[in-house]
Amino acid sequence: MSDDKPEQPANITESLFEAPPMAEQERMIEAILFATNTPQTKLQIENRMPHGSDVAEAITRLRKRYDGRGVNLVRVGEAWAFRTAADLGFLMQKEQVETRKLSRAAIETLAIIAYHQPVTRAEIEEIRGVSVSSGTIDMLMELDWIKLGRRRMTPGRPVTFIVTQVFLDHFGLENARDLPGVKELRDAGLLDNRPPPGALQIPSDDPDRAEEQDDMFG
Amino acid sequence: MSDDKPEQPANITESLFEAPPMAEQERMIEAILFATNTPQTKLQIENRMPHGSDVAEAITRLRKRYDGRGVNLVRVGEAWAFRTAADLGFLMQKEQVETRKLSRAAIETLAIIAYHQPVTRAEIEEIRGVSVSSGTIDMLMELDWIKLGRRRMTPGRPVTFIVTQVFLDHFGLENARDLPGVKELRDAGLLDNRPPPGALQIPSDDPDRAEEQDDMFG
Amino acid sequence: MVEQTSPDGTDAVLDATQARIASEALLIDVDGYEGPLDLLLTLARTQKVDLRKISVLALAEQYLSFVDRAKTLRIELAADYLVMAAWLAFLKSRLLLPVDPQEDGPSGEELAAHLAFQLERLEAMRRAAAKLMARDQLGRDFFARGLPEDTGVKKTVVYKATVLDLMQAYARLKTKDSFAPLHYAERDSVLTMEQALERMKSLMGHALEWSDLSQFLPDGWSDDPKKRRSATAASFAAALELVKNGSLEIRQSDTFAPIELRKKGI
């Protein structure tokens, strides 16, 4: 230090070390803002930086440096933080599509609603012969394939379920009434005579059995 | 497309959209790697990038761009991550995590696994001259610094241990080959698995081992 | 090196003294050593030579004298220290005695070389471990992104169901439906087994001779085929029930021949 330079008497701790060059200050702030887990105010940054640093100037330069990059230095209230560029947000959320088969309970419940709508839960249970879990109903609701219909005007005013437009679109139907009836299904050979797994074992050696029974009890 | 242009028949999915310009690819990878705090493999990056992107090239450019900055793009095994420059650690005292003090046994066991991998427990014990406690292995596993490698093709098919990506990341290593002094140790024959004289010649019936070693340090 | 080759031997004496002091220090915290190899390495360092030039014979003597001193001081040494002592005593004898060409197995030199290798390797790994730990470490010297952004994988589950699945499910249900007892709509054409049993019991007293099952059907149930089938089945089942409790006998002379009944005990 030459004595002809009119130096102001600086604070001792400050004058002990000279502030690093601006490029180095920039590096430092870059590292601080990268590593901290909250946006940092100018004061917070200054507290970490060597004395004499020009934080405001370094931030301005750093901000310009990241201008148009994949990561930007943004102002969050009174603080600063790095954020990925808003236009690249789509890269962050990776979509993964998984195709799953509907459970037997779900497809049966859905079929009953489609064929019998509007139908109450009790009716679905009567037709299926087993209780219907809320999970199944919830899942079908979430898929937006069924929705609540009007309440039934019977004691307890139970809710009914009906199928949605999304359902019709998904299954390529114009109308739920377009669904083929049991007779058509049988004629088309879609009626599977094998007993469903887990159901009562019905002797399968008699393909006409169903009709016979109808005969007998009809 | 004019028909005088001799276009090569490209893969359909790839040709549907053109890959963005390299500068944009660089931005995208910058955003992806900035957003996460775990190293991302080339495949992980590619899965997020538009088809036809040249991830390797973009990473090379990006790496150069961050060279000497406060934040660097570092290679961790087969993956990449942004990490603050090590010379600026003093600015991040608040972020420093209290690391568990490792016992001498744990440090030595870790070093032996890193330098000799894949290595069996018996080999670790042979090198240290004492038995290795399960607690030591468990702790290193818990830290996610070591994991099980392939079984050794010797009688009893003992398990081997190798170091993990987390280990490389923690110690700022690109690769196990970059371990300090590994070349000198290998040249001095100190990484050889030299059986005691008169002992059963085990290594000879293990064609796997030589390759594994080559893999690691070759 | 210099100490060992000193002609007047003063350095050697000095060295021996230092070794003794060192070995006493070793005895005090023998617990601090991680086994015989660790102890051997420490002893080897007192030779102040490159481990490659170590005198294994001298080392064996150092170790054996250490173990002897421990014994005189009544310090209990772990078994592996004693095993090592026995092995080193064996090695020492091999190194000192002339080579017996008849004897098989590794020579004293080979064994000594291996021990030197083990010590050198252990020392090398310790140095490597120290270098490793001296490296810049994540979370201490360099840092990851402190504010990671959400980069999760959003999983969308698409449920696959076709109109065919739907129809088949419904058909399955409807088929099951026809078997369900709740749905016997017209019960007037069904004779239950309870009814048949009642009737059979009242008629049984008259069946003193073999009579056809068809005679037991209620009036008016024989004409309509549906009713006849149901009544026949129910009456037959009721008859079997009565045979079982011993009040009726049943017979059929041939396949499809009439089934005949009569009261038992006649």
PDB file of N, CA, C and O in Angstrom, chain B residues 142-187:
ATOM      1  N   GLU B 142     -24.840 -50.077   5.115  1.00  0.00           N
ATOM      2  CA  GLU B 142     -25.855 -49.091   5.481  1.00  0.00           C
ATOM      3  C   GLU B 142     -25.532 -47.713   4.905  1.00  0.00           C
ATOM      4  O   GLU B 142     -26.424 -46.983   4.483  1.00  0.00           O
ATOM      5  N   LEU B 143     -24.264 -47.395   4.903  1.00  0.00           N
ATOM      6  CA  LEU B 143     -23.829 -46.124   4.315  1.00  0.00           C
ATOM      7  C   LEU B 143     -23.993 -46.164   2.800  1.00  0.00           C
ATOM      8  O   LEU B 143     -23.833 -45.144   2.136  1.00  0.00           O
ATOM      9  N   ASP B 144     -24.277 -47.357   2.295  1.00  0.00           N
ATOM     10  CA  ASP B 144     -24.452 -47.555   0.852  1.00  0.00           C
ATOM     11  C   ASP B 144     -23.138 -47.312   0.119  1.00  0.00           C
ATOM     12  O   ASP B 144     -23.122 -46.879  -1.018  1.00  0.00           O
ATOM     13  N   TRP B 145     -22.046 -47.616   0.802  1.00  0.00           N
ATOM     14  CA  TRP B 145     -20.725 -47.455   0.184  1.00  0.00           C
ATOM     15  C   TRP B 145     -20.237 -48.761  -0.432  1.00  0.00           C
ATOM     16  O   TRP B 145     -19.391 -48.751  -1.314  1.00  0.00           O
ATOM     17  N   ILE B 146     -20.733 -49.877   0.098  1.00  0.00           N
ATOM     18  CA  ILE B 146     -20.363 -51.164  -0.501  1.00  0.00           C
ATOM     19  C   ILE B 146     -21.633 -51.947  -0.776  1.00  0.00           C
ATOM     20  O   ILE B 146     -22.687 -51.687  -0.185  1.00  0.00           O
ATOM     21  N   LYS B 147     -21.515 -52.885  -1.689  1.00  0.00           N
ATOM     22  CA  LYS B 147     -22.639 -53.780  -1.965  1.00  0.00           C
ATOM     23  C   LYS B 147     -22.084 -55.127  -2.382  1.00  0.00           C
ATOM     24  O   LYS B 147     -20.872 -55.281  -2.562  1.00  0.00           O
ATOM     25  N   LEU B 148     -22.968 -56.081  -2.521  1.00  0.00           N
ATOM     26  CA  LEU B 148     -22.528 -57.411  -2.911  1.00  0.00           C
ATOM     27  C   LEU B 148     -22.202 -57.430  -4.399  1.00  0.00           C
ATOM     28  O   LEU B 148     -22.935 -56.873  -5.211  1.00  0.00           O
ATOM     29  N   GLY B 149     -21.088 -58.067  -4.719  1.00  0.00           N
ATOM     30  CA  GLY B 149     -20.738 -58.264  -6.124  1.00  0.00           C
ATOM     31  C   GLY B 149     -21.121 -59.674  -6.539  1.00  0.00           C
ATOM     32  O   GLY B 149     -21.943 -60.311  -5.886  1.00  0.00           O
ATOM     33  N   ARG B 150     -20.515 -60.145  -7.594  1.00  0.00           N
ATOM     34  CA  ARG B 150     -20.816 -61.513  -8.024  1.00  0.00           C
ATOM     35  C   ARG B 150     -20.196 -62.510  -7.062  1.00  0.00           C
ATOM     36  O   ARG B 150     -19.162 -62.231  -6.451  1.00  0.00           O
ATOM     37  N   ARG B 151     -20.800 -63.670  -6.990  1.00  0.00           N
ATOM     38  CA  ARG B 151     -20.184 -64.712  -6.177  1.00  0.00           C
ATOM     39  C   ARG B 151     -18.910 -65.188  -6.848  1.00  0.00           C
ATOM     40  O   ARG B 151     -18.824 -65.250  -8.057  1.00  0.00           O
ATOM     41  N   ARG B 152     -17.942 -65.518  -6.027  1.00  0.00           N
ATOM     42  CA  ARG B 152     -16.688 -66.041  -6.548  1.00  0.00           C
ATOM     43  C   ARG B 152     -16.901 -67.490  -6.957  1.00  0.00           C
ATOM     44  O   ARG B 152     -17.589 -68.242  -6.261  1.00  0.00           O
ATOM     45  N   MET B 153     -16.344 -67.872  -8.093  1.00  0.00           N
ATOM     46  CA  MET B 153     -16.543 -69.234  -8.599  1.00  0.00           C
ATOM     47  C   MET B 153     -15.577 -70.230  -7.960  1.00  0.00           C
ATOM     48  O   MET B 153     -14.978 -71.044  -8.643  1.00  0.00           O
ATOM     49  N   THR B 154     -15.419 -70.145  -6.663  1.00  0.00           N
ATOM     50  CA  THR B 154     -14.546 -71.085  -5.951  1.00  0.00           C
ATOM     51  C   THR B 154     -15.423 -71.906  -5.024  1.00  0.00           C
ATOM     52  O   THR B 154     -16.596 -71.570  -4.831  1.00  0.00           O
ATOM     53  N   PRO B 155     -14.879 -72.975  -4.473  1.00  0.00           N
ATOM     54  CA  PRO B 155     -15.716 -73.800  -3.590  1.00  0.00           C
ATOM     55  C   PRO B 155     -16.422 -72.949  -2.537  1.00  0.00           C
ATOM     56  O   PRO B 155     -15.814 -72.063  -1.931  1.00  0.00           O
ATOM     57  N   GLY B 156     -17.684 -73.216  -2.337  1.00  0.00           N
ATOM     58  CA  GLY B 156     -18.468 -72.456  -1.375  1.00  0.00           C
ATOM     59  C   GLY B 156     -19.088 -71.216  -2.000  1.00  0.00           C
ATOM     60  O   GLY B 156     -19.914 -70.566  -1.398  1.00  0.00           O
ATOM     61  N   ARG B 157     -18.658 -70.902  -3.225  1.00  0.00           N
ATOM     62  CA  ARG B 157     -19.174 -69.733  -3.941  1.00  0.00           C
ATOM     63  C   ARG B 157     -19.361 -68.531  -3.024  1.00  0.00           C
ATOM     64  O   ARG B 157     -20.471 -68.032  -2.851  1.00  0.00           O
ATOM     65  N   PRO B 158     -18.255 -68.070  -2.406  1.00  0.00           N
ATOM     66  CA  PRO B 158     -18.408 -66.963  -1.442  1.00  0.00           C
ATOM     67  C   PRO B 158     -18.853 -65.668  -2.119  1.00  0.00           C
ATOM     68  O   PRO B 158     -18.536 -65.448  -3.296  1.00  0.00           O
ATOM     69  N   VAL B 159     -19.568 -64.848  -1.390  1.00  0.00           N
ATOM     70  CA  VAL B 159     -19.994 -63.552  -1.930  1.00  0.00           C
ATOM     71  C   VAL B 159     -18.781 -62.633  -1.971  1.00  0.00           C
ATOM     72  O   VAL B 159     -17.839 -62.790  -1.209  1.00  0.00           O
ATOM     73  N   THR B 160     -18.823 -61.687  -2.863  1.00  0.00           N
ATOM     74  CA  THR B 160     -17.768 -60.675  -2.917  1.00  0.00           C
ATOM     75  C   THR B 160     -18.392 -59.316  -2.612  1.00  0.00           C
ATOM     76  O   THR B 160     -19.611 -59.149  -2.687  1.00  0.00           O
ATOM     77  N   PHE B 161     -17.536 -58.386  -2.280  1.00  0.00           N
ATOM     78  CA  PHE B 161     -17.993 -57.016  -2.027  1.00  0.00           C
ATOM     79  C   PHE B 161     -17.360 -56.077  -3.035  1.00  0.00           C
ATOM     80  O   PHE B 161     -16.210 -56.273  -3.428  1.00  0.00           O
ATOM     81  N   ILE B 162     -18.120 -55.103  -3.436  1.00  0.00           N
ATOM     82  CA  ILE B 162     -17.615 -54.063  -4.336  1.00  0.00           C
ATOM     83  C   ILE B 162     -18.111 -52.717  -3.815  1.00  0.00           C
ATOM     84  O   ILE B 162     -19.031 -52.667  -2.997  1.00  0.00           O
ATOM     85  N   VAL B 163     -17.506 -51.635  -4.285  1.00  0.00           N
ATOM     86  CA  VAL B 163     -17.965 -50.314  -3.854  1.00  0.00           C
ATOM     87  C   VAL B 163     -19.089 -49.837  -4.768  1.00  0.00           C
ATOM     88  O   VAL B 163     -19.269 -50.348  -5.870  1.00  0.00           O
ATOM     89  N   THR B 164     -19.840 -48.870  -4.294  1.00  0.00           N
ATOM     90  CA  THR B 164     -21.030 -48.397  -4.999  1.00  0.00           C
ATOM     91  C   THR B 164     -20.802 -47.042  -5.648  1.00  0.00           C
ATOM     92  O   THR B 164     -19.777 -46.390  -5.435  1.00  0.00           O
ATOM     93  N   GLN B 165     -21.803 -46.610  -6.374  1.00  0.00           N
ATOM     94  CA  GLN B 165     -21.794 -45.276  -6.965  1.00  0.00           C
ATOM     95  C   GLN B 165     -21.807 -44.208  -5.865  1.00  0.00           C
ATOM     96  O   GLN B 165     -21.172 -43.167  -6.002  1.00  0.00           O
ATOM     97  N   VAL B 166     -22.540 -44.522  -4.774  1.00  0.00           N
ATOM     98  CA  VAL B 166     -22.591 -43.573  -3.653  1.00  0.00           C
ATOM     99  C   VAL B 166     -21.182 -43.361  -3.079  1.00  0.00           C
ATOM    100  O   VAL B 166     -20.804 -42.246  -2.734  1.00  0.00           O
ATOM    101  N   PHE B 167     -20.427 -44.445  -3.024  1.00  0.00           N
ATOM    102  CA  PHE B 167     -19.039 -44.350  -2.557  1.00  0.00           C
ATOM    103  C   PHE B 167     -18.233 -43.426  -3.471  1.00  0.00           C
ATOM    104  O   PHE B 167     -17.548 -42.514  -3.013  1.00  0.00           O
ATOM    105  N   LEU B 168     -18.340 -43.677  -4.780  1.00  0.00           N
ATOM    106  CA  LEU B 168     -17.595 -42.850  -5.746  1.00  0.00           C
ATOM    107  C   LEU B 168     -18.009 -41.386  -5.610  1.00  0.00           C
ATOM    108  O   LEU B 168     -17.167 -40.487  -5.609  1.00  0.00           O
ATOM    109  N   ASP B 169     -19.322 -41.171  -5.480  1.00  0.00           N
ATOM    110  CA  ASP B 169     -19.856 -39.815  -5.347  1.00  0.00           C
ATOM    111  C   ASP B 169     -19.312 -39.161  -4.085  1.00  0.00           C
ATOM    112  O   ASP B 169     -18.885 -38.011  -4.090  1.00  0.00           O
ATOM    113  N   HIS B 170     -19.322 -39.921  -3.003  1.00  0.00           N
ATOM    114  CA  HIS B 170     -18.890 -39.347  -1.726  1.00  0.00           C
ATOM    115  C   HIS B 170     -17.432 -38.911  -1.757  1.00  0.00           C
ATOM    116  O   HIS B 170     -17.070 -37.872  -1.202  1.00  0.00           O
ATOM    117  N   PHE B 171     -16.595 -39.708  -2.403  1.00  0.00           N
ATOM    118  CA  PHE B 171     -15.172 -39.398  -2.399  1.00  0.00           C
ATOM    119  C   PHE B 171     -14.730 -38.689  -3.680  1.00  0.00           C
ATOM    120  O   PHE B 171     -13.533 -38.550  -3.930  1.00  0.00           O
ATOM    121  N   GLY B 172     -15.711 -38.247  -4.455  1.00  0.00           N
ATOM    122  CA  GLY B 172     -15.396 -37.475  -5.647  1.00  0.00           C
ATOM    123  C   GLY B 172     -14.576 -38.246  -6.660  1.00  0.00           C
ATOM    124  O   GLY B 172     -13.676 -37.681  -7.278  1.00  0.00           O
ATOM    125  N   LEU B 173     -14.868 -39.527  -6.811  1.00  0.00           N
ATOM    126  CA  LEU B 173     -14.119 -40.367  -7.749  1.00  0.00           C
ATOM    127  C   LEU B 173     -14.947 -40.605  -9.001  1.00  0.00           C
ATOM    128  O   LEU B 173     -16.137 -40.879  -8.912  1.00  0.00           O
ATOM    129  N   GLU B 174     -14.277 -40.508 -10.149  1.00  0.00           N
ATOM    130  CA  GLU B 174     -14.995 -40.811 -11.381  1.00  0.00           C
ATOM    131  C   GLU B 174     -15.187 -42.298 -11.499  1.00  0.00           C
ATOM    132  O   GLU B 174     -16.129 -42.776 -12.115  1.00  0.00           O
ATOM    133  N   ASN B 175     -14.249 -43.022 -10.909  1.00  0.00           N
ATOM    134  CA  ASN B 175     -14.107 -44.413 -11.202  1.00  0.00           C
ATOM    135  C   ASN B 175     -13.233 -45.039 -10.130  1.00  0.00           C
ATOM    136  O   ASN B 175     -12.399 -44.351  -9.568  1.00  0.00           O
ATOM    137  N   ALA B 176     -13.393 -46.339  -9.903  1.00  0.00           N
ATOM    138  CA  ALA B 176     -12.537 -46.989  -8.909  1.00  0.00           C
ATOM    139  C   ALA B 176     -11.076 -46.973  -9.349  1.00  0.00           C
ATOM    140  O   ALA B 176     -10.175 -47.071  -8.524  1.00  0.00           O
ATOM    141  N   ARG B 177     -10.858 -46.814 -10.654  1.00  0.00           N
ATOM    142  CA  ARG B 177      -9.485 -46.728 -11.169  1.00  0.00           C
ATOM    143  C   ARG B 177      -8.779 -45.461 -10.698  1.00  0.00           C
ATOM    144  O   ARG B 177      -7.574 -45.369 -10.732  1.00  0.00           O
ATOM    145  N   ASP B 178      -9.601 -44.459 -10.315  1.00  0.00           N
ATOM    146  CA  ASP B 178      -9.028 -43.184  -9.900  1.00  0.00           C
ATOM    147  C   ASP B 178      -8.646 -43.149  -8.430  1.00  0.00           C
ATOM    148  O   ASP B 178      -8.240 -42.107  -7.921  1.00  0.00           O
ATOM    149  N   LEU B 179      -8.788 -44.258  -7.752  1.00  0.00           N
ATOM    150  CA  LEU B 179      -8.413 -44.304  -6.339  1.00  0.00           C
ATOM    151  C   LEU B 179      -6.950 -43.893  -6.202  1.00  0.00           C
ATOM    152  O   LEU B 179      -6.117 -44.282  -7.016  1.00  0.00           O
ATOM    153  N   PRO B 180      -6.661 -43.118  -5.175  1.00  0.00           N
ATOM    154  CA  PRO B 180      -5.283 -42.630  -5.070  1.00  0.00           C
ATOM    155  C   PRO B 180      -4.278 -43.777  -4.986  1.00  0.00           C
ATOM    156  O   PRO B 180      -4.464 -44.714  -4.219  1.00  0.00           O
ATOM    157  N   GLY B 181      -3.261 -43.692  -5.807  1.00  0.00           N
ATOM    158  CA  GLY B 181      -2.152 -44.641  -5.761  1.00  0.00           C
ATOM    159  C   GLY B 181      -2.462 -46.030  -6.272  1.00  0.00           C
ATOM    160  O   GLY B 181      -1.658 -46.953  -6.082  1.00  0.00           O
ATOM    161  N   VAL B 182      -3.577 -46.192  -6.948  1.00  0.00           N
ATOM    162  CA  VAL B 182      -3.963 -47.556  -7.327  1.00  0.00           C
ATOM    163  C   VAL B 182      -2.965 -48.151  -8.331  1.00  0.00           C
ATOM    164  O   VAL B 182      -2.637 -49.330  -8.262  1.00  0.00           O
ATOM    165  N   LYS B 183      -2.445 -47.311  -9.208  1.00  0.00           N
ATOM    166  CA  LYS B 183      -1.518 -47.829 -10.231  1.00  0.00           C
ATOM    167  C   LYS B 183      -0.231 -48.318  -9.570  1.00  0.00           C
ATOM    168  O   LYS B 183       0.249 -49.415  -9.860  1.00  0.00           O
ATOM    169  N   GLU B 184       0.290 -47.501  -8.667  1.00  0.00           N
ATOM    170  CA  GLU B 184       1.531 -47.858  -7.991  1.00  0.00           C
ATOM    171  C   GLU B 184       1.361 -49.163  -7.214  1.00  0.00           C
ATOM    172  O   GLU B 184       2.226 -50.035  -7.231  1.00  0.00           O
ATOM    173  N   LEU B 185       0.205 -49.265  -6.540  1.00  0.00           N
ATOM    174  CA  LEU B 185      -0.038 -50.464  -5.745  1.00  0.00           C
ATOM    175  C   LEU B 185      -0.108 -51.694  -6.642  1.00  0.00           C
ATOM    176  O   LEU B 185       0.434 -52.747  -6.313  1.00  0.00           O
ATOM    177  N   ARG B 186      -0.753 -51.519  -7.785  1.00  0.00           N
ATOM    178  CA  ARG B 186      -0.885 -52.659  -8.676  1.00  0.00           C
ATOM    179  C   ARG B 186       0.486 -53.036  -9.247  1.00  0.00           C
ATOM    180  O   ARG B 186       0.852 -54.194  -9.294  1.00  0.00           O
ATOM    181  N   ASP B 187       1.238 -52.012  -9.642  1.00  0.00           N
ATOM    182  CA  ASP B 187       2.574 -52.277 -10.206  1.00  0.00           C
ATOM    183  C   ASP B 187       3.471 -52.955  -9.181  1.00  0.00           C
ATOM    184  O   ASP B 187       4.313 -53.772  -9.537  1.00  0.00           O
TER     185      ASP B 187
END
